[in-house]
Short mmCIF file of N, CA and C and ligand atoms in Angstrom, two decimals:
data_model
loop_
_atom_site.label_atom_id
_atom_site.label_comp_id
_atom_site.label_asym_id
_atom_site.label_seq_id
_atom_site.Cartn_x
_atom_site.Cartn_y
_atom_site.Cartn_z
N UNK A 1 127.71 107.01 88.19
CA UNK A 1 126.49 106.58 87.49
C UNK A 1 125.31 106.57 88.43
N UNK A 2 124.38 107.20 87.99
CA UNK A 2 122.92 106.99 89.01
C UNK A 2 122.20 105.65 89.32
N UNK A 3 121.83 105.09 89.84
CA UNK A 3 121.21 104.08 90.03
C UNK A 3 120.16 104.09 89.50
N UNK A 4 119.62 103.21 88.43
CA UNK A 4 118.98 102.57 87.91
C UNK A 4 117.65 101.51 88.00
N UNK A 5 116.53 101.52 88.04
CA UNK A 5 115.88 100.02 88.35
C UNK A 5 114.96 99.51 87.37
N UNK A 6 114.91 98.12 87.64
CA UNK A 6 113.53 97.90 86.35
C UNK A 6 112.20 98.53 86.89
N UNK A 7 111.26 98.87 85.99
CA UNK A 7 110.27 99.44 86.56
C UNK A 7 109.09 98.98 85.51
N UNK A 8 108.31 98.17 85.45
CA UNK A 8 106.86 97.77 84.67
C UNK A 8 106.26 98.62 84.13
N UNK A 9 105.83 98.54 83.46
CA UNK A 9 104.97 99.61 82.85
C UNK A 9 103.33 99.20 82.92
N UNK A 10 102.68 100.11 83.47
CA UNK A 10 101.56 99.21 84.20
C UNK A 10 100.45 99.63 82.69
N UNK A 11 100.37 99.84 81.84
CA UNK A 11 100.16 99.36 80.36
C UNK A 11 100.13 98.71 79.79
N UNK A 12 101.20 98.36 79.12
CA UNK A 12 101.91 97.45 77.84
C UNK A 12 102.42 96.58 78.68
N UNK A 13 103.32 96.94 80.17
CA UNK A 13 104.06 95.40 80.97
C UNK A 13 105.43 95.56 80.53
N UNK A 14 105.60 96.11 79.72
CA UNK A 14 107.19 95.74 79.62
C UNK A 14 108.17 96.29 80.65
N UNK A 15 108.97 95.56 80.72
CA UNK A 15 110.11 95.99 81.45
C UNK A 15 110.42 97.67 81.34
N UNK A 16 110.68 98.65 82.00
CA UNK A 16 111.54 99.68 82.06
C UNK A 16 112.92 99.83 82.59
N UNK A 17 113.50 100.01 81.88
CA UNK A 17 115.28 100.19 83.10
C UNK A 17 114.92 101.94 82.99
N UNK A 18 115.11 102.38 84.33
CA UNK A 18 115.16 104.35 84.48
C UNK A 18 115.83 104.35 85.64
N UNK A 19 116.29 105.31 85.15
CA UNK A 19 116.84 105.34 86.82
C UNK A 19 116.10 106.31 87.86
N UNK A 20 116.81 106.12 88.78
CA UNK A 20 116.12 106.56 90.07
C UNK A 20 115.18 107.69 90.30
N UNK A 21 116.15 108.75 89.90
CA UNK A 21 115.64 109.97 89.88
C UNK A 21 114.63 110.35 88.93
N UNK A 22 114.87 109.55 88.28
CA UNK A 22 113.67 110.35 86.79
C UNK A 22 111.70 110.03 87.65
N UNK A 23 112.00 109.02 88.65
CA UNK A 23 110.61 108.17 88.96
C UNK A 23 109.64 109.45 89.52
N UNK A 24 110.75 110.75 90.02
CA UNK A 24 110.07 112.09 89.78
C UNK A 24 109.71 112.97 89.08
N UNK A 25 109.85 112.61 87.96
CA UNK A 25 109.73 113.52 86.69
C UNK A 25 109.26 112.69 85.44
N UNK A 26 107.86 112.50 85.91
CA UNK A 26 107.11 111.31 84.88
C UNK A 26 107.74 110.97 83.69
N UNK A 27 108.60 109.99 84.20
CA UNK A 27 109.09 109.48 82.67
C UNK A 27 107.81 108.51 81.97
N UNK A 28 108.22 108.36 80.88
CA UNK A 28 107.25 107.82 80.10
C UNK A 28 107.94 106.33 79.61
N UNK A 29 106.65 105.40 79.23
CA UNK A 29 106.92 103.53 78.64
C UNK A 29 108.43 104.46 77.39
N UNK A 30 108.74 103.56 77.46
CA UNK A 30 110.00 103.14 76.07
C UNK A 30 109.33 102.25 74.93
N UNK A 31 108.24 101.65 75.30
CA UNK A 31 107.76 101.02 74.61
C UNK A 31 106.17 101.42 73.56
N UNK A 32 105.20 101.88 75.09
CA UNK A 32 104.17 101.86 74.65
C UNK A 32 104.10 103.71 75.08
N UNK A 33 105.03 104.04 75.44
CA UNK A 33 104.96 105.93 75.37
C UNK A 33 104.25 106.49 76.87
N UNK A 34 103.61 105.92 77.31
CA UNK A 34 102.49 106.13 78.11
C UNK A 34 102.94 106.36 79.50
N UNK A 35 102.74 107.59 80.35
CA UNK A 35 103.15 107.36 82.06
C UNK A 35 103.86 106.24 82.18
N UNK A 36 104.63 105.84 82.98
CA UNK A 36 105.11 104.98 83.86
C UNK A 36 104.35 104.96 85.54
N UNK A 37 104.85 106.58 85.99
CA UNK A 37 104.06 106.77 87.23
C UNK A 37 102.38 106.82 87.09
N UNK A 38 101.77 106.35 87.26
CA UNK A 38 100.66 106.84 87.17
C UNK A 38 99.71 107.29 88.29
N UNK A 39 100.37 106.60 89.86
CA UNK A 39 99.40 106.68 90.95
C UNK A 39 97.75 106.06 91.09
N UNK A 40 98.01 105.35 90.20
CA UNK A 40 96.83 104.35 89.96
C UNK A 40 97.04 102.88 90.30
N UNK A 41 95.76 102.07 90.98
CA UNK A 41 96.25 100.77 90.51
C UNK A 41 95.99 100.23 89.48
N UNK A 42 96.96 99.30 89.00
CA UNK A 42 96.62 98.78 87.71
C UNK A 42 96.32 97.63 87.73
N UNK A 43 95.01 97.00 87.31
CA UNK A 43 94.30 96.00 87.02
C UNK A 43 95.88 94.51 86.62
N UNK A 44 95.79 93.50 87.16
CA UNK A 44 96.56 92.64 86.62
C UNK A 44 95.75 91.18 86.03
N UNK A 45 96.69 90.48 85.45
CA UNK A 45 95.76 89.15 85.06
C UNK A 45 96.97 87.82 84.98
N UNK A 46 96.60 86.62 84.55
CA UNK A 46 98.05 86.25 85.40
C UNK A 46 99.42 86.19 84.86
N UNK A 47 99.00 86.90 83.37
CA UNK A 47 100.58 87.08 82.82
C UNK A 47 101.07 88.33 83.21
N UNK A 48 100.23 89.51 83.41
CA UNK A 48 101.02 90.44 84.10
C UNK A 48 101.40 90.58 85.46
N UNK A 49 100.56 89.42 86.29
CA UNK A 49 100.58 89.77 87.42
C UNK A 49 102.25 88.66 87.95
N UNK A 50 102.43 87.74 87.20
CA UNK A 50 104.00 87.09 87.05
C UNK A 50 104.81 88.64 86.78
N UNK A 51 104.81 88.72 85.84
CA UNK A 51 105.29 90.12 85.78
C UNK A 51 106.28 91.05 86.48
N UNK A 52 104.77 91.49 86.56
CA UNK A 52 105.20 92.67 88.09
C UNK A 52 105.61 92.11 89.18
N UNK A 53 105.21 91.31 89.61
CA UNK A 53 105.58 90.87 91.00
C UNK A 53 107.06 90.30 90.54
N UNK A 54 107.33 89.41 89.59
CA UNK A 54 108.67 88.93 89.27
C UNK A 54 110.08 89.90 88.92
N UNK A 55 109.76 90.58 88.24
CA UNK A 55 110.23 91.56 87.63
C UNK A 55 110.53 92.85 88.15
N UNK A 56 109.48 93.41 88.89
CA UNK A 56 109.67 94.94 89.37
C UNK A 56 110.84 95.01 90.11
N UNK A 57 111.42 96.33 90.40
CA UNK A 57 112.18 96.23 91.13
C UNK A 57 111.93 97.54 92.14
N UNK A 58 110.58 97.61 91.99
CA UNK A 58 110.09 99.03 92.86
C UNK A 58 108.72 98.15 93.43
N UNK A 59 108.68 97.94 94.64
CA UNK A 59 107.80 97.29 95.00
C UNK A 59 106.19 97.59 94.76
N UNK A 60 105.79 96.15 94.60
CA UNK A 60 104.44 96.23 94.34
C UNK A 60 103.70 95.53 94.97
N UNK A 61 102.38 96.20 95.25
CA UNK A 61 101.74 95.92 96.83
C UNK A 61 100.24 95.56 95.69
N UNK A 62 100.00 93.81 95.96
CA UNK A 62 99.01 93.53 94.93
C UNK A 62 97.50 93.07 96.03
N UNK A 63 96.41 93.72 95.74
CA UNK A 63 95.16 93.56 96.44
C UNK A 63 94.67 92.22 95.89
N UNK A 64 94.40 91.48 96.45
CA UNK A 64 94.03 90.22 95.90
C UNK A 64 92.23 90.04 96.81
N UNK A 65 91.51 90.09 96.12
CA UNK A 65 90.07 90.82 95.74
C UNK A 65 89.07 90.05 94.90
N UNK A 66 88.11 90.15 95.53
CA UNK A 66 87.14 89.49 94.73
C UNK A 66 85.57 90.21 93.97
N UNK A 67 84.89 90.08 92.99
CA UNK A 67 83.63 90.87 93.08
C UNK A 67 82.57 91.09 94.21
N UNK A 68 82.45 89.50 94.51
CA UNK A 68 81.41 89.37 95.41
C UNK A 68 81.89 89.11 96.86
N UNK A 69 83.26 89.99 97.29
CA UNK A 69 83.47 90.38 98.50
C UNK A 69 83.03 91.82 98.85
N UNK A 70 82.33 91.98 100.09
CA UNK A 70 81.82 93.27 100.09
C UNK A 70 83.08 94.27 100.77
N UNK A 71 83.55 93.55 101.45
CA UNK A 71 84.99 94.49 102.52
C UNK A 71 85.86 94.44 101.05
N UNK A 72 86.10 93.87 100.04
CA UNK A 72 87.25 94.37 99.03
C UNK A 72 86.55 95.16 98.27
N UNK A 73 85.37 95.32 98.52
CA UNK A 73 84.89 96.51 97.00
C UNK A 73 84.75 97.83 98.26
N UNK A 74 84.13 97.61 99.41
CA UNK A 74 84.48 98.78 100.37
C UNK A 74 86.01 99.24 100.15
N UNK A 75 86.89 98.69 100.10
CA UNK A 75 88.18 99.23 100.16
C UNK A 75 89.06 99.78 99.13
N UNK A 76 88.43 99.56 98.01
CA UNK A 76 88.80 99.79 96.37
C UNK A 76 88.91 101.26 96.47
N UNK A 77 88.08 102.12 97.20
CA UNK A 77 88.44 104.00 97.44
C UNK A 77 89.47 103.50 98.09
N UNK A 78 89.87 103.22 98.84
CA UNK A 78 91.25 103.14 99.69
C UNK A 78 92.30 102.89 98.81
N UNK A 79 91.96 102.22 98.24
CA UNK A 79 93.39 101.44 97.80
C UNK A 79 94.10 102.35 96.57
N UNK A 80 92.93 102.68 95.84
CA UNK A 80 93.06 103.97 95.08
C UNK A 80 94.00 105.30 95.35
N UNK A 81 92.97 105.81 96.60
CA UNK A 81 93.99 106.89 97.16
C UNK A 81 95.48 106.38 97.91
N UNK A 82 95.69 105.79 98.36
CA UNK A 82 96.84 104.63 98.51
C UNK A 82 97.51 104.86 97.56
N UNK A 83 97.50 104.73 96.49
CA UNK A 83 98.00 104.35 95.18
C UNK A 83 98.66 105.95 95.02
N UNK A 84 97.71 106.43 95.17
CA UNK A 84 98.49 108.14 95.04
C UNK A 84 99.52 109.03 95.46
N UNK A 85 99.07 108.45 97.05
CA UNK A 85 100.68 108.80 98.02
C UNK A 85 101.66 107.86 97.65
N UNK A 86 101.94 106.85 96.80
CA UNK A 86 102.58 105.89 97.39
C UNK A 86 103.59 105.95 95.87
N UNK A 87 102.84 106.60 94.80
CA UNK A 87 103.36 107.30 93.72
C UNK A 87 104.77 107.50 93.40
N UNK A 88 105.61 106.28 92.75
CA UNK A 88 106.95 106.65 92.42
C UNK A 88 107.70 105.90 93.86
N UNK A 89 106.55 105.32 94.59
CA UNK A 89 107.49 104.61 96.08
C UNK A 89 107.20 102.94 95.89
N UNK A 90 105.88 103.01 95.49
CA UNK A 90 105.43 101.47 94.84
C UNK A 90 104.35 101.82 94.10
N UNK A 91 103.98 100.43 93.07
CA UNK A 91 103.31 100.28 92.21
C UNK A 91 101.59 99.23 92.94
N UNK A 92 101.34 100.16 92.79
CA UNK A 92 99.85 99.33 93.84
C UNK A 92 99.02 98.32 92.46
N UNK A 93 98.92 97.76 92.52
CA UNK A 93 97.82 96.23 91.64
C UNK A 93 96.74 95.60 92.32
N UNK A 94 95.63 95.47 91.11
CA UNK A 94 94.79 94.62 92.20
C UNK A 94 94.81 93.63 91.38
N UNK A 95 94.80 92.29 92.18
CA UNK A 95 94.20 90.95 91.28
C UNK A 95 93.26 90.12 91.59
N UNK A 96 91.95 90.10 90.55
CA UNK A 96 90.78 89.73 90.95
C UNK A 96 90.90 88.13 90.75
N UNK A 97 90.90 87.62 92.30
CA UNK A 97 91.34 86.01 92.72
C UNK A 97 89.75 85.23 91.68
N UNK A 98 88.47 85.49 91.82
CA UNK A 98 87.93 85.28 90.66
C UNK A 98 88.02 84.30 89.26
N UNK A 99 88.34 85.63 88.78
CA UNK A 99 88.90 85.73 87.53
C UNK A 99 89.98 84.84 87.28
N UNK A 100 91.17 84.92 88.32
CA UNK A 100 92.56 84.65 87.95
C UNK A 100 92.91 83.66 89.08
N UNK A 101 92.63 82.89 89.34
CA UNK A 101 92.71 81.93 90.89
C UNK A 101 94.25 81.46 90.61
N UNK A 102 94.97 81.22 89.41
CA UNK A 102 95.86 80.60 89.44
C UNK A 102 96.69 81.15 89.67
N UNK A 103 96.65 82.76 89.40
CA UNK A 103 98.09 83.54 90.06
C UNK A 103 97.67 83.57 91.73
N UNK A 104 97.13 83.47 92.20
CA UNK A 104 96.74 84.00 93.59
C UNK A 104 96.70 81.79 94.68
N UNK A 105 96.74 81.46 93.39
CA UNK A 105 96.49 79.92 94.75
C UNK A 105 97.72 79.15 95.06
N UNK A 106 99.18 79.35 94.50
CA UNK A 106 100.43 79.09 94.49
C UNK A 106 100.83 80.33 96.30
N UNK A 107 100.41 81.29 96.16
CA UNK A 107 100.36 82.19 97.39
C UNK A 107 99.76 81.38 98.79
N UNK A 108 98.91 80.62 98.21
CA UNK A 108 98.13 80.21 99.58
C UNK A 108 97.04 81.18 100.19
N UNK A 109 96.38 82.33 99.32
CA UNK A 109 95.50 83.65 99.93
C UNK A 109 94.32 82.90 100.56
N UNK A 110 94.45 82.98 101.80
CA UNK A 110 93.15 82.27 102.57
C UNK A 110 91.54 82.86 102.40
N UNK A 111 92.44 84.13 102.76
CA UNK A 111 90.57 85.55 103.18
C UNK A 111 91.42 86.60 102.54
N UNK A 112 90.18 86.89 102.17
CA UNK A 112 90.16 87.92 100.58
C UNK A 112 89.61 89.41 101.46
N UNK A 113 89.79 90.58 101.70
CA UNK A 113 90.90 90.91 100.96
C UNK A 113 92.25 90.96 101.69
N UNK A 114 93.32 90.42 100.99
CA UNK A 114 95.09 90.28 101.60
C UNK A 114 95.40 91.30 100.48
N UNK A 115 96.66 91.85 100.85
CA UNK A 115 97.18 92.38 100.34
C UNK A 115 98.85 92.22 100.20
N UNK A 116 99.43 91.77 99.60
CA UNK A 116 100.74 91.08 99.83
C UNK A 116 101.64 92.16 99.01
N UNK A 117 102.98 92.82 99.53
CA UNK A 117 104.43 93.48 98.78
C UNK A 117 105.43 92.24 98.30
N UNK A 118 105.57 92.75 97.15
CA UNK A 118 106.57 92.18 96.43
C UNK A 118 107.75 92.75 95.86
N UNK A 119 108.59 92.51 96.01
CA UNK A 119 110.04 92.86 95.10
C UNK A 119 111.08 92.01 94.67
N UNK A 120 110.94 92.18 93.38
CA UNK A 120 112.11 91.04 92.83
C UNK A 120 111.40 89.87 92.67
N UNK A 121 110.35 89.66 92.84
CA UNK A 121 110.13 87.97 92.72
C UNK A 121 109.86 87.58 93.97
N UNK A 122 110.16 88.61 95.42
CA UNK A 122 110.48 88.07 96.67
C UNK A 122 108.97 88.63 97.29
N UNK A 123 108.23 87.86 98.08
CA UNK A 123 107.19 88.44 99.20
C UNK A 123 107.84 89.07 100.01
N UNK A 124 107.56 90.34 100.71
CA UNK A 124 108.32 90.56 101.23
C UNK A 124 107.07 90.87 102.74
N UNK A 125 105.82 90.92 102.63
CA UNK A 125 105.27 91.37 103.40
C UNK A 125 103.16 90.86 103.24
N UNK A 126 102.74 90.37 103.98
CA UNK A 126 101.01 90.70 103.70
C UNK A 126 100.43 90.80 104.69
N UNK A 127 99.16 91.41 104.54
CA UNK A 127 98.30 91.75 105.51
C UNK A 127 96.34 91.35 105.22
N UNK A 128 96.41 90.59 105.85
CA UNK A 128 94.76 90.43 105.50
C UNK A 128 93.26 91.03 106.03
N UNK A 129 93.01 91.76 105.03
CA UNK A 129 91.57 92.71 106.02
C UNK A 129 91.54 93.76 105.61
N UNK A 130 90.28 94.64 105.41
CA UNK A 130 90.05 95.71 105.23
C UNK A 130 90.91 96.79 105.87
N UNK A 131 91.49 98.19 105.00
CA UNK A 131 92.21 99.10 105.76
C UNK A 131 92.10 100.18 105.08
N UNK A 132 92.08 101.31 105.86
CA UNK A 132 91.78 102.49 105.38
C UNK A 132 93.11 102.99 104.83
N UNK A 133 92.83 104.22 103.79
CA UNK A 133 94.12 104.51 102.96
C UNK A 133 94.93 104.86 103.62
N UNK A 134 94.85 105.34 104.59
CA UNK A 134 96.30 106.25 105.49
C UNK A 134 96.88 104.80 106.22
N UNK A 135 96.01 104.15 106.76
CA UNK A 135 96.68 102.50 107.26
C UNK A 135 97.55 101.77 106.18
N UNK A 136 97.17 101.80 105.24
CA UNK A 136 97.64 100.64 103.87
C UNK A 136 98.92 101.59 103.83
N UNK A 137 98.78 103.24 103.36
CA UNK A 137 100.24 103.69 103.46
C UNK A 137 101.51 103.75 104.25
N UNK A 138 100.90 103.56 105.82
CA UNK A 138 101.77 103.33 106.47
C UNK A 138 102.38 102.16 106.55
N UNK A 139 101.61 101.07 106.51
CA UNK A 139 102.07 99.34 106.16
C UNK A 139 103.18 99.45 105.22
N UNK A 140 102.79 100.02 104.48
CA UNK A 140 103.64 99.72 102.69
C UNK A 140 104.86 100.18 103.03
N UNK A 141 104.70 101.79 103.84
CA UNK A 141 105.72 101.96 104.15
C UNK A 141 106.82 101.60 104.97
N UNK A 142 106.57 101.03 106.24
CA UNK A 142 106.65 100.26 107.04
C UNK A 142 107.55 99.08 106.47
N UNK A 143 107.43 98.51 105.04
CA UNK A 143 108.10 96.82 104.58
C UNK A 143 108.30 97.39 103.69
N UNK A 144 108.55 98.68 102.94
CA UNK A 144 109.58 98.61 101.79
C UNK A 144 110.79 99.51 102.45
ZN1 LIG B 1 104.25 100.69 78.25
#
């Protein structure tokens, strides 16, 4: 049997079970039809952002970001292209602390912008401060 994982659907949110191999061959939601991979980040809020971070089982590397930080809106091209290489390896998110303080203040996020990996529910890794896309890919890669 191939190995299998849950995988979010950075859309609709629902759970995906796919397995491994398909995460190369754009499978599509079961639910809402739509990419799975997309190489994008996807906007979270704090029911999705429980979610993904709880749930995934393909790590997800969440930007925790503000409007009126100028180094997190400098880095938003980064994190973007980030998001592209990193395609089918993790699921990149940003969550605007803002907006959503309550998913982000149980974390303890001191200075904005951090960027914290998650899998399973588990932290597995963060880094705080501006970084260029080829830096953020190597990090990510680096802790998953
Ligand atoms: Zn969906």
């Amino acid at each position: 049997m191939s190995e299998s994982l849950h995988y979010v659907c950075p859309h609709c949110h629902t759970t995906n079970r796919i397995a491994k191999e398909q995460l190369s061959n754009q499978p599509d939601c079961g639910s809402c039809h739509q990419p799975l991979v997309t190489g994008e980040p996807v906007a979270l809020d704090n029911d999705s952002f429980a979610r993904h971070t709880g749930r995934s089982q393909l790590p997800v590397v969440v930007d925790f970001w503000a409007p009126w930080c100028g180094p997190c809106r400098m880095m938003a091209p980064a994190f973007a292209q980030a998001a592209q290489q990193l395609a089918g390896q993790a699921q990149l998110a940003k969550l605007d602390t803002e907006a959503y303080p309550q998913a982000a203040a149980p974390l303890g996020i001191r200075s904005i912008p951090t960027m914290v990996v998650f899998k399973e529910g588990r932290e597995l890794a963060r880094i705080s401060g501006a970084l260029p896309a080829s830096e953020i890919v190597r990090w990510v890669r680096s802790v998953i």
